[in-house]
PDB file of C-alpha atoms in Angstrom:
ATOM      1  CA  MET B  18     -38.708  -9.182   6.988  1.00 77.00           C
ATOM      2  CA  PHE B  19     -35.375 -11.368   7.901  1.00 82.00           C
ATOM      3  CA  TYR B  20     -33.183  -8.377   8.680  1.00 87.00           C
ATOM      4  CA  TRP B  21     -34.882  -6.873  11.664  1.00 90.00           C
ATOM      5  CA  VAL B  22     -36.055 -10.634  12.911  1.00 89.00           C
ATOM      6  CA  LEU B  23     -31.913 -11.555  13.266  1.00 86.00           C
ATOM      7  CA  LYS B  24     -32.005  -7.808  13.698  1.00 90.00           C
ATOM      8  CA  THR B  25     -33.798  -7.670  17.206  1.00 91.00           C
ATOM      9  CA  ILE B  26     -35.392 -10.320  18.052  1.00 92.00           C
ATOM     10  CA  VAL B  27     -32.974 -13.032  17.168  1.00 89.00           C
ATOM     11  CA  LEU B  28     -29.111 -12.371  17.456  1.00 88.00           C
ATOM     12  CA  GLY B  29     -29.855  -8.497  17.968  1.00 92.00           C
ATOM     13  CA  PRO B  30     -31.196  -8.667  21.296  1.00 94.00           C
ATOM     14  CA  ILE B  31     -28.437 -11.568  22.081  1.00 95.00           C
ATOM     15  CA  LEU B  32     -25.467  -9.402  21.014  1.00 93.00           C
ATOM     16  CA  LYS B  33     -26.376  -6.582  22.386  1.00 95.00           C
ATOM     17  CA  LEU B  34     -26.574  -8.433  25.891  1.00 96.00           C
ATOM     18  CA  LEU B  35     -22.785  -9.897  25.673  1.00 95.00           C
ATOM     19  CA  PHE B  36     -20.987  -7.480  23.889  1.00 96.00           C
ATOM     20  CA  ARG B  37     -22.887  -3.969  24.695  1.00 96.00           C
ATOM     21  CA  PRO B  38     -21.706  -1.628  22.022  1.00 97.00           C
ATOM     22  CA  TRP B  39     -21.324   1.176  22.939  1.00 97.00           C
ATOM     23  CA  VAL B  40     -22.352   4.336  20.699  1.00 97.00           C
ATOM     24  CA  GLU B  41     -21.017   8.185  20.204  1.00 98.00           C
ATOM     25  CA  GLY B  42     -22.250  10.976  18.056  1.00 97.00           C
ATOM     26  CA  GLU B  43     -25.385   8.552  17.542  1.00 97.00           C
ATOM     27  CA  GLU B  44     -27.423  11.667  16.891  1.00 97.00           C
ATOM     28  CA  ASN B  45     -25.448  12.451  13.430  1.00 98.00           C
ATOM     29  CA  ILE B  46     -27.371   9.590  11.784  1.00 98.00           C
ATOM     30  CA  PRO B  47     -29.991  10.682   9.537  1.00 97.00           C
ATOM     31  CA  PRO B  48     -33.723   9.461  10.112  1.00 96.00           C
ATOM     32  CA  GLU B  49     -34.195   9.739   6.086  1.00 97.00           C
ATOM     33  CA  GLY B  50     -32.358   9.407   3.014  1.00 97.00           C
ATOM     34  CA  ALA B  51     -30.295   7.416   1.376  1.00 98.00           C
ATOM     35  CA  ALA B  52     -25.933   8.325   3.550  1.00 98.00           C
ATOM     36  CA  ILE B  53     -22.402   6.549   2.732  1.00 98.00           C
ATOM     37  CA  PHE B  54     -21.285   5.123   5.656  1.00 97.00           C
ATOM     38  CA  ALA B  55     -17.670   4.666   5.297  1.00 97.00           C
ATOM     39  CA  SER B  56     -16.340   2.378   7.847  1.00 97.00           C
ATOM     40  CA  ASN B  57     -12.269   1.216   8.834  1.00 97.00           C
ATOM     41  CA  HIS B  58     -12.141  -2.187   8.452  1.00 95.00           C
ATOM     42  CA  LEU B  59     -10.978  -4.262  11.618  1.00 96.00           C
ATOM     43  CA  SER B  60     -12.500  -7.387  11.261  1.00 92.00           C
ATOM     44  CA  PHE B  61     -15.353  -9.158  10.316  1.00 86.00           C
ATOM     45  CA  SER B  62     -17.650  -8.566  12.710  1.00 89.00           C
ATOM     46  CA  ASP B  63     -17.792  -4.836  11.798  1.00 93.00           C
ATOM     47  CA  SER B  64     -20.304  -6.016   9.075  1.00 88.00           C
ATOM     48  CA  ILE B  65     -22.673  -6.933  12.101  1.00 89.00           C
ATOM     49  CA  PHE B  66     -21.997  -4.432  14.404  1.00 94.00           C
ATOM     50  CA  LEU B  67     -22.227  -1.247  12.785  1.00 94.00           C
ATOM     51  CA  PRO B  68     -25.946  -1.967  11.289  1.00 93.00           C
ATOM     52  CA  LEU B  69     -26.994  -3.680  15.100  1.00 94.00           C
ATOM     53  CA  VAL B  70     -26.417  -0.611  16.487  1.00 95.00           C
ATOM     54  CA  VAL B  71     -27.536   1.709  13.449  1.00 96.00           C
ATOM     55  CA  PRO B  72     -31.894   1.939  14.343  1.00 95.00           C
ATOM     56  CA  ARG B  73     -32.208   2.264  10.448  1.00 96.00           C
ATOM     57  CA  ARG B  74     -31.846  -0.216   7.419  1.00 94.00           C
ATOM     58  CA  MET B  75     -28.527  -0.735   6.881  1.00 94.00           C
ATOM     59  CA  THR B  76     -27.094  -2.265   3.015  1.00 93.00           C
ATOM     60  CA  PHE B  77     -23.835  -4.287   2.825  1.00 88.00           C
ATOM     61  CA  LEU B  78     -21.680  -4.727  -0.921  1.00 79.00           C
ATOM     62  CA  ALA B  79     -20.443  -8.731   0.179  1.00 75.00           C
ATOM     63  CA  LYS B  80     -18.612 -10.735  -2.214  1.00 71.00           C
ATOM     64  CA  SER B  81     -20.465 -13.432  -4.167  1.00 74.00           C
ATOM     65  CA  ASP B  82     -18.144 -16.398  -3.498  1.00 75.00           C
ATOM     66  CA  TYR B  83     -20.532 -15.979   0.097  1.00 73.00           C
ATOM     67  CA  PHE B  84     -23.567 -16.838  -1.993  1.00 78.00           C
ATOM     68  CA  THR B  85     -22.037 -19.721  -4.697  1.00 78.00           C
ATOM     69  CA  GLY B  86     -21.196 -21.846  -1.791  1.00 77.00           C
ATOM     70  CA  ARG B  87     -21.627 -25.466  -1.923  1.00 82.00           C
ATOM     71  CA  GLY B  88     -23.008 -28.709   0.438  1.00 85.00           C
ATOM     72  CA  ILE B  89     -25.146 -27.496   3.539  1.00 83.00           C
ATOM     73  CA  LYS B  90     -22.556 -24.625   4.809  1.00 76.00           C
ATOM     74  CA  GLY B  91     -22.674 -22.940   1.357  1.00 78.00           C
ATOM     75  CA  ARG B  92     -25.614 -22.917   0.975  1.00 80.00           C
ATOM     76  CA  LEU B  93     -26.397 -21.885   5.127  1.00 79.00           C
ATOM     77  CA  THR B  94     -23.922 -19.430   4.310  1.00 76.00           C
ATOM     78  CA  ALA B  95     -25.889 -17.934   1.393  1.00 78.00           C
ATOM     79  CA  ALA B  96     -29.601 -17.442   2.506  1.00 77.00           C
ATOM     80  CA  PHE B  97     -28.423 -15.585   5.438  1.00 76.00           C
ATOM     81  CA  PHE B  98     -26.761 -13.439   3.321  1.00 76.00           C
ATOM     82  CA  LYS B  99     -29.721 -13.329   0.595  1.00 75.00           C
ATOM     83  CA  GLY B 100     -31.726 -13.031   4.209  1.00 73.00           C
ATOM     84  CA  VAL B 101     -29.903 -10.080   6.195  1.00 74.00           C
ATOM     85  CA  GLY B 102     -30.366  -8.233   2.344  1.00 72.00           C
ATOM     86  CA  GLN B 103     -26.562  -8.212   1.824  1.00 81.00           C
ATOM     87  CA  LEU B 104     -25.512  -7.963  -2.573  1.00 80.00           C
ATOM     88  CA  PRO B 105     -23.141 -10.245  -4.136  1.00 77.00           C
ATOM     89  CA  VAL B 106     -20.302  -8.380  -5.837  1.00 73.00           C
ATOM     90  CA  ASP B 107     -18.427  -9.721  -8.828  1.00 66.00           C
ATOM     91  CA  ARG B 108     -14.180  -9.566  -7.854  1.00 57.00           C
ATOM     92  CA  SER B 109     -13.360 -10.859 -11.426  1.00 58.00           C
ATOM     93  CA  GLY B 110     -13.034  -6.771 -11.625  1.00 58.00           C
ATOM     94  CA  GLY B 111     -13.927  -4.776 -15.687  1.00 60.00           C
ATOM     95  CA  ARG B 112     -18.011  -5.537 -15.964  1.00 65.00           C
ATOM     96  CA  ALA B 113     -18.509  -6.688 -13.103  1.00 60.00           C
ATOM     97  CA  GLY B 114     -16.191  -3.612 -10.813  1.00 64.00           C
ATOM     98  CA  GLU B 115     -19.026  -1.294 -12.317  1.00 75.00           C
ATOM     99  CA  ALA B 116     -21.466  -3.707 -11.903  1.00 76.00           C
ATOM    100  CA  ALA B 117     -19.959  -3.044  -8.796  1.00 77.00           C
ATOM    101  CA  LEU B 118     -20.740   0.836  -8.188  1.00 85.00           C
ATOM    102  CA  ARG B 119     -24.414   0.622  -9.923  1.00 87.00           C
ATOM    103  CA  SER B 120     -26.153  -1.977  -7.417  1.00 88.00           C
ATOM    104  CA  GLY B 121     -24.826   0.573  -4.450  1.00 92.00           C
ATOM    105  CA  LEU B 122     -26.511   3.956  -6.445  1.00 95.00           C
ATOM    106  CA  LYS B 123     -29.340   1.309  -6.534  1.00 94.00           C
ATOM    107  CA  VAL B 124     -29.122   1.305  -2.728  1.00 95.00           C
ATOM    108  CA  LEU B 125     -28.825   4.653  -1.893  1.00 97.00           C
ATOM    109  CA  ARG B 126     -31.359   5.745  -4.725  1.00 96.00           C
ATOM    110  CA  ARG B 127     -34.061   3.592  -2.601  1.00 96.00           C
ATOM    111  CA  GLY B 128     -33.418   6.193   0.097  1.00 97.00           C
ATOM    112  CA  GLU B 129     -31.860   3.960   1.710  1.00 97.00           C
ATOM    113  CA  LEU B 130     -27.926   3.741   3.942  1.00 97.00           C
ATOM    114  CA  LEU B 131     -25.424   1.293   1.888  1.00 96.00           C
ATOM    115  CA  GLY B 132     -22.222   0.205   4.292  1.00 94.00           C
ATOM    116  CA  ILE B 133     -19.001   0.262   2.777  1.00 90.00           C
ATOM    117  CA  TYR B 134     -14.478   0.026   3.890  1.00 91.00           C
ATOM    118  CA  PRO B 135     -12.892   3.004   1.799  1.00 93.00           C
ATOM    119  CA  GLU B 136      -9.612   0.387   2.332  1.00 93.00           C
ATOM    120  CA  GLY B 137     -11.202  -2.141   0.508  1.00 86.00           C
ATOM    121  CA  THR B 138      -9.533  -4.576   1.666  1.00 87.00           C
ATOM    122  CA  ARG B 139      -9.112  -5.765   6.781  1.00 91.00           C
ATOM    123  CA  SER B 140      -6.820  -4.097   8.043  1.00 95.00           C
ATOM    124  CA  PRO B 141      -3.916  -5.746   8.023  1.00 93.00           C
ATOM    125  CA  ASP B 142      -2.390  -5.039  11.160  1.00 94.00           C
ATOM    126  CA  GLY B 143      -5.104  -2.381  12.906  1.00 95.00           C
ATOM    127  CA  ARG B 144      -3.136   0.377  10.933  1.00 96.00           C
ATOM    128  CA  LEU B 145      -5.284   3.131   8.873  1.00 98.00           C
ATOM    129  CA  TYR B 146      -4.572   2.841   4.774  1.00 97.00           C
ATOM    130  CA  ARG B 147      -5.698   4.850   1.789  1.00 97.00           C
ATOM    131  CA  GLY B 148      -9.101   4.801   0.866  1.00 96.00           C
ATOM    132  CA  ARG B 149     -10.335   4.034  -2.805  1.00 92.00           C
ATOM    133  CA  THR B 150     -11.984   5.962  -3.941  1.00 91.00           C
ATOM    134  CA  GLY B 151     -15.486   5.095  -5.497  1.00 89.00           C
ATOM    135  CA  VAL B 152     -17.098   5.524  -2.117  1.00 93.00           C
ATOM    136  CA  ALA B 153     -16.285   9.666  -3.442  1.00 95.00           C
ATOM    137  CA  ARG B 154     -17.491   8.539  -7.292  1.00 93.00           C
ATOM    138  CA  MET B 155     -21.236   6.980  -5.101  1.00 94.00           C
ATOM    139  CA  ALA B 156     -21.601   9.976  -3.487  1.00 97.00           C
ATOM    140  CA  LEU B 157     -21.599  12.401  -6.012  1.00 97.00           C
ATOM    141  CA  GLU B 158     -23.731  10.181  -8.202  1.00 96.00           C
ATOM    142  CA  ALA B 159     -26.860   9.721  -5.725  1.00 97.00           C
ATOM    143  CA  GLY B 160     -25.573  12.546  -4.050  1.00 97.00           C
ATOM    144  CA  VAL B 161     -26.063  12.211  -0.390  1.00 98.00           C
ATOM    145  CA  PRO B 162     -23.932  12.546   2.644  1.00 98.00           C
ATOM    146  CA  VAL B 163     -20.289  10.364   3.610  1.00 98.00           C
ATOM    147  CA  LEU B 164     -21.307   9.433   7.108  1.00 98.00           C
ATOM    148  CA  PRO B 165     -16.992   8.120   8.333  1.00 98.00           C
ATOM    149  CA  VAL B 166     -17.793   5.612  11.263  1.00 98.00           C
ATOM    150  CA  ALA B 167     -14.792   4.228  13.471  1.00 98.00           C
ATOM    151  CA  MET B 168     -15.410   0.755  14.342  1.00 98.00           C
ATOM    152  CA  VAL B 169     -12.913   0.612  17.616  1.00 97.00           C
ATOM    153  CA  GLY B 170     -12.384  -3.243  19.224  1.00 96.00           C
ATOM    154  CA  THR B 171     -13.562  -5.463  17.195  1.00 95.00           C
ATOM    155  CA  ASP B 172     -10.032  -6.262  16.014  1.00 95.00           C
ATOM    156  CA  LYS B 173      -9.367  -8.071  20.011  1.00 94.00           C
ATOM    157  CA  ALA B 174     -12.666  -9.475  19.591  1.00 95.00           C
ATOM    158  CA  GLN B 175     -12.915 -11.185  15.954  1.00 92.00           C
ATOM    159  CA  PRO B 176      -9.368 -11.018  15.069  1.00 90.00           C
ATOM    160  CA  SER B 177      -7.885 -12.401  11.127  1.00 82.00           C
ATOM    161  CA  GLY B 178      -8.778 -16.102  11.198  1.00 81.00           C
ATOM    162  CA  LYS B 179     -10.472 -16.207  14.500  1.00 85.00           C
ATOM    163  CA  LYS B 180     -13.908 -17.286  14.215  1.00 82.00           C
ATOM    164  CA  LEU B 181     -15.844 -16.988  17.151  1.00 85.00           C
ATOM    165  CA  PRO B 182     -15.215 -13.041  18.307  1.00 88.00           C
ATOM    166  CA  LYS B 183     -14.258 -12.867  21.912  1.00 92.00           C
ATOM    167  CA  ILE B 184     -16.277 -11.178  24.582  1.00 95.00           C
ATOM    168  CA  MET B 185     -15.875  -7.218  24.816  1.00 96.00           C
ATOM    169  CA  ARG B 186     -17.663  -4.323  23.915  1.00 96.00           C
ATOM    170  CA  ILE B 187     -18.029  -2.818  21.447  1.00 96.00           C
ATOM    171  CA  GLY B 188     -17.433   0.185  20.598  1.00 97.00           C
ATOM    172  CA  VAL B 189     -18.537   2.757  17.337  1.00 98.00           C
ATOM    173  CA  ARG B 190     -18.284   6.027  16.595  1.00 98.00           C
ATOM    174  CA  ILE B 191     -19.958   7.936  14.129  1.00 98.00           C
ATOM    175  CA  GLY B 192     -19.017  11.480  13.024  1.00 98.00           C
ATOM    176  CA  LYS B 193     -21.094  14.155  11.267  1.00 98.00           C
ATOM    177  CA  PRO B 194     -22.267  14.052   7.426  1.00 98.00           C
ATOM    178  CA  LEU B 195     -19.584  15.165   4.737  1.00 98.00           C
ATOM    179  CA  ASP B 196     -21.148  17.255   2.350  1.00 98.00           C
ATOM    180  CA  PHE B 197     -19.755  16.559  -1.198  1.00 98.00           C
ATOM    181  CA  SER B 198     -22.298  19.290  -3.344  1.00 97.00           C
ATOM    182  CA  ARG B 199     -19.042  21.422  -4.636  1.00 97.00           C
ATOM    183  CA  TYR B 200     -18.154  19.099  -6.239  1.00 97.00           C
ATOM    184  CA  GLU B 201     -21.436  18.577  -8.160  1.00 95.00           C
ATOM    185  CA  GLY B 202     -21.059  17.197 -11.767  1.00 94.00           C
ATOM    186  CA  MET B 203     -16.932  16.064 -11.314  1.00 96.00           C
ATOM    187  CA  GLU B 204     -17.406  12.551 -10.277  1.00 93.00           C
ATOM    188  CA  ASP B 205     -15.584  12.129 -13.449  1.00 93.00           C
ATOM    189  CA  ASP B 206     -12.693  14.660 -12.984  1.00 97.00           C
ATOM    190  CA  ARG B 207      -9.916  11.119 -11.065  1.00 96.00           C
ATOM    191  CA  PHE B 208      -8.781  14.923  -8.589  1.00 97.00           C
ATOM    192  CA  VAL B 209     -11.717  14.799  -6.789  1.00 98.00           C
ATOM    193  CA  LEU B 210     -12.324  11.498  -5.939  1.00 97.00           C
ATOM    194  CA  ARG B 211      -8.566  11.853  -5.010  1.00 98.00           C
ATOM    195  CA  SER B 212      -9.831  15.621  -2.828  1.00 98.00           C
ATOM    196  CA  ILE B 213     -13.453  13.772  -1.583  1.00 98.00           C
ATOM    197  CA  THR B 214     -11.805   9.788  -0.370  1.00 98.00           C
ATOM    198  CA  ASP B 215      -8.683  12.211   1.299  1.00 98.00           C
ATOM    199  CA  GLU B 216     -11.249  13.981   3.277  1.00 98.00           C
ATOM    200  CA  ILE B 217     -12.793  10.794   3.892  1.00 98.00           C
ATOM    201  CA  MET B 218      -9.419   8.771   5.646  1.00 98.00           C
ATOM    202  CA  TYR B 219      -8.365  11.979   7.809  1.00 98.00           C
ATOM    203  CA  GLU B 220     -11.613  11.556   8.951  1.00 98.00           C
ATOM    204  CA  LEU B 221     -12.058   8.315   9.506  1.00 98.00           C
ATOM    205  CA  MET B 222      -8.149   9.005  11.090  1.00 98.00           C
ATOM    206  CA  LEU B 223      -9.561  11.343  13.301  1.00 98.00           C
ATOM    207  CA  LEU B 224     -12.411   8.454  14.473  1.00 98.00           C
ATOM    208  CA  SER B 225      -9.829   5.958  15.162  1.00 97.00           C
ATOM    209  CA  GLY B 226      -6.876   7.048  16.016  1.00 97.00           C
ATOM    210  CA  GLN B 227      -5.497   5.225  13.002  1.00 97.00           C
ATOM    211  CA  GLU B 228      -2.301   5.703  12.375  1.00 97.00           C
ATOM    212  CA  TYR B 229      -2.574   6.039   8.723  1.00 97.00           C
ATOM    213  CA  VAL B 230      -0.423   4.496   5.682  1.00 96.00           C
ATOM    214  CA  ASP B 231      -0.776   5.997   2.596  1.00 95.00           C
ATOM    215  CA  MET B 232      -0.299   3.399   0.559  1.00 95.00           C
ATOM    216  CA  TYR B 233      -3.483   0.151   0.109  1.00 95.00           C
ATOM    217  CA  ALA B 234      -3.716  -2.370   2.495  1.00 93.00           C
ATOM    218  CA  THR B 235      -3.923  -5.005  -0.670  1.00 90.00           C
ATOM    219  CA  SER B 236      -0.681  -3.694  -1.632  1.00 92.00           C
ATOM    220  CA  MET B 237       0.439  -4.315   1.974  1.00 93.00           C
ATOM    221  CA  LYS B 238      -1.184  -7.904   2.140  1.00 91.00           C
ATOM    222  CA  GLU B 239       0.140  -8.168  -0.672  1.00 92.00           C
ATOM    223  CA  ARG B 240       3.759  -7.544   0.398  1.00 92.00           C
ATOM    224  CA  LEU B 241       3.687  -9.724   3.254  1.00 89.00           C
ATOM    225  CA  LEU B 242       2.095 -12.498   1.255  1.00 89.00           C
ATOM    226  CA  ALA B 243       5.833 -12.024  -0.606  1.00 90.00           C
ATOM    227  CA  ALA B 244       7.429 -11.766   2.165  1.00 89.00           C
ATOM    228  CA  ALA B 245       6.308 -15.439   3.483  1.00 87.00           C
ATOM    229  CA  ARG B 246       7.221 -17.352   0.855  1.00 88.00           C
ATOM    230  CA  ALA B 247      10.787 -15.429   0.557  1.00 87.00           C
ATOM    231  CA  LYS B 248      11.362 -17.185   4.310  1.00 85.00           C
ATOM    232  CA  ALA B 249       9.310 -20.869   3.216  1.00 81.00           C
ATOM    233  CA  LYS B 250      11.389 -21.089  -0.019  1.00 73.00           C
ATOM    234  CA  PRO B 251      14.624 -21.895   1.473  1.00 70.00           C
ATOM    235  CA  LEU B 252      13.451 -24.734   3.661  1.00 62.00           C
ATOM    236  CA  TYR B 253      12.204 -26.363   0.948  1.00 58.00           C
ATOM    237  CA  GLY B 254      13.784 -27.159  -1.890  1.00 56.00           C
ATOM    238  CA  GLY B 255      12.940 -25.247  -5.829  1.00 53.00           C
ATOM    239  CA  GLY B 256      10.392 -26.857  -8.060  1.00 52.00           C
ATOM    240  CA  THR B 257       7.724 -28.566  -7.395  1.00 50.00           C
ATOM    241  CA  GLU B 258       8.563 -28.353  -3.902  1.00 48.00           C
ATOM    242  CA  ASP B 259       7.858 -24.433  -4.302  1.00 51.00           C
ATOM    243  CA  LYS B 260       4.251 -25.543  -3.760  1.00 52.00           C
ATOM    244  CA  SER B 261       4.825 -26.592  -1.070  1.00 49.00           C
ATOM    245  CA  ALA B 262       6.474 -23.300   0.210  1.00 48.00           C
ATOM    246  CA  ASP B 263       3.869 -21.886  -0.987  1.00 50.00           C
ATOM    247  CA  LYS B 264       1.257 -23.904   1.446  1.00 50.00           C
ATOM    248  CA  ALA B 265       3.699 -23.704   4.182  1.00 46.00           C
ATOM    249  CA  ALA B 266       3.104 -19.074   3.628  1.00 47.00           C
ATOM    250  CA  GLY B 267       0.112 -19.504   4.139  1.00 47.00           C
ATOM    251  CA  ALA B 268      -0.321 -18.229   1.077  1.00 40.00           C
ATOM    252  CA  ASP B 269      -1.583 -19.367  -2.631  1.00 38.00           C
ATOM    253  CA  ALA B 270      -0.157 -18.538  -6.198  1.00 34.00           C
ATOM    254  CA  ALA B 271      -2.845 -15.566  -5.991  1.00 37.00           C
ATOM    255  CA  THR B 272      -2.456 -12.445  -4.168  1.00 34.00           C
ATOM    256  CA  ALA B 273      -4.337 -10.749  -2.103  1.00 36.00           C
ATOM    257  CA  GLU B 274      -7.804  -9.583  -3.205  1.00 38.00           C
ATOM    258  CA  ASP B 275     -10.148  -6.633  -2.859  1.00 37.00           C
ATOM    259  CA  VAL B 276     -13.023  -6.605  -0.040  1.00 34.00           C
ATOM    260  CA  ALA B 277     -14.809  -5.336  -2.741  1.00 35.00           C
ATOM    261  CA  VAL B 278     -14.947  -5.715  -6.729  1.00 34.00           C
ATOM    262  CA  GLN B 279     -11.877  -5.712  -8.277  1.00 32.00           C
ATOM    263  CA  GLY B 280     -12.002  -1.688 -10.710  1.00 30.00           C
ATOM    264  CA  ALA B 281     -15.197   0.142  -9.648  1.00 35.00           C
ATOM    265  CA  GLY B 282     -14.108   2.375  -5.883  1.00 35.00           C
ATOM    266  CA  VAL B 283     -16.061   2.484  -3.006  1.00 35.00           C
ATOM    267  CA  GLU B 284     -18.087  -2.290   0.665  1.00 36.00           C
ATOM    268  CA  GLY B 285     -13.875  -1.391  -0.734  1.00 36.00           C
ATOM    269  CA  ALA B 286     -16.762  -0.209  -1.164  1.00 34.00           C
ATOM    270  CA  ALA B 287     -15.393  -0.097  -6.671  1.00 34.00           C
ATOM    271  CA  VAL B 288     -16.020   0.004 -11.672  1.00 33.00           C
ATOM    272  CA  ASP B 289     -14.701  -0.815 -15.738  1.00 29.00           C
ATOM    273  CA  GLY B 290     -10.709  -2.219 -16.103  1.00 28.00           C
ATOM    274  CA  THR B 291      -9.408   0.439 -14.621  1.00 28.00           C
ATOM    275  CA  ALA B 292     -10.304   2.932 -11.414  1.00 34.00           C
ATOM    276  CA  VAL B 293     -13.984   4.501 -11.392  1.00 32.00           C
ATOM    277  CA  GLY B 294     -13.632   7.331 -13.061  1.00 32.00           C
ATOM    278  CA  GLY B 295     -10.794   6.997 -13.990  1.00 32.00           C
ATOM    279  CA  SER B 296      -9.195   7.506 -11.171  1.00 34.00           C
ATOM    280  CA  GLU B 297      -5.243   7.933 -10.205  1.00 38.00           C
ATOM    281  CA  PRO B 298      -3.331   5.201 -12.574  1.00 35.00           C
ATOM    282  CA  GLY B 299      -1.645   1.731  -9.928  1.00 37.00           C
ATOM    283  CA  PRO B 300      -3.503  -0.501  -8.227  1.00 36.00           C
ATOM    284  CA  GLN B 301      -7.346  -0.988  -9.458  1.00 38.00           C
ATOM    285  CA  GLU B 302      -9.696   0.665  -7.292  1.00 47.00           C
ATOM    286  CA  ALA B 303     -11.546  -1.151  -5.103  1.00 46.00           C
ATOM    287  CA  VAL B 304     -15.762  -0.190  -4.780  1.00 54.00           C
ATOM    288  CA  GLY B 305     -15.421  -1.213  -0.522  1.00 54.00           C
ATOM    289  CA  ALA B 306     -17.527  -4.243   0.664  1.00 46.00           C
ATOM    290  CA  ALA B 307     -17.453  -6.874   3.005  1.00 42.00           C
ATOM    291  CA  PRO B 308     -15.111  -9.222   5.031  1.00 41.00           C
ATOM    292  CA  GLU B 309     -12.823 -11.471   3.043  1.00 45.00           C
ATOM    293  CA  ASP B 310     -10.386 -14.099   3.149  1.00 42.00           C
ATOM    294  CA  ASP B 311      -7.548 -11.839   5.058  1.00 42.00           C
ATOM    295  CA  VAL B 312      -3.926 -11.380   5.465  1.00 41.00           C
ATOM    296  CA  THR B 313      -2.311 -11.921   8.908  1.00 41.00           C
ATOM    297  CA  PRO B 314       0.563  -9.920  10.074  1.00 40.00           C
ATOM    298  CA  ASP B 315       3.576 -12.861  10.047  1.00 44.00           C
ATOM    299  CA  GLY B 316       2.092 -13.436   5.749  1.00 43.00           C
ATOM    300  CA  GLN B 317      -0.620 -15.781   7.065  1.00 46.00           C
ATOM    301  CA  ARG B 318      -3.794 -15.803   5.476  1.00 44.00           C
ATOM    302  CA  ALA B 319      -6.926 -15.996   6.830  1.00 45.00           C
ATOM    303  CA  ALA B 320     -10.567 -17.594   5.997  1.00 39.00           C
ATOM    304  CA  SER B 321     -13.110 -15.739   8.023  1.00 37.00           C
TER     305      SER B 321
END
């Protein structure tokens, strides 16, 4: 109920009036039945404008931090995300990743729409990065089509670190549904999962016009953080002052985190301590979920 009140009465009309979002491919939205909307991820506001232009209800997997905040702000944030139907995702990996996948599958098996960011986190520089294979596993296990979605202009309206968006037109391009039923029963084949994911990312590249980078966005963020720390540390002494260098670089001791859950592979839509379905070696697959703390191109960590 709260979802529809916000969308049709409170926030929806105001956002449509101010940002005048345009939509291409609205005819591709299925009038009924489950489907995955796999989108590029440029800004925190992607998760606001995409559901805004889709007539049906859409659910995203949101990081659990949004549901566990303290104080008035934390409680209000938790109430908002719960009210709009977002599902909390534990990013700690292992069994938490498996739980994230199962949460997404429950949404799909109810015949609803699930929003997923295959890159697993926001792009640090506006380019399109390699997709996590969780989106493929979900599509096969649930037997649903995948609609590629390109968000246009959200990174200019609300770049990383900016709390309030700039008033400007936002665009959404929705591609034709991709049918992967030919791979039915092959959700544990890592090569099939990678092939499906790459096909989805190729369609996203065509829709968005973004330059494609064949590496994970989280790996790029880690490089940016490392470069920023290396640049900052010469300005400080060694030993205990190293912490000051990290702070100056806008990073903490931890590496960049996935928006989704570590371990699965999808909203990020990811599941085990390895990758979903035993996907390729390397960084753990993330489900591709909701927005998280981001890293800007200059290596700074910016909280939404």
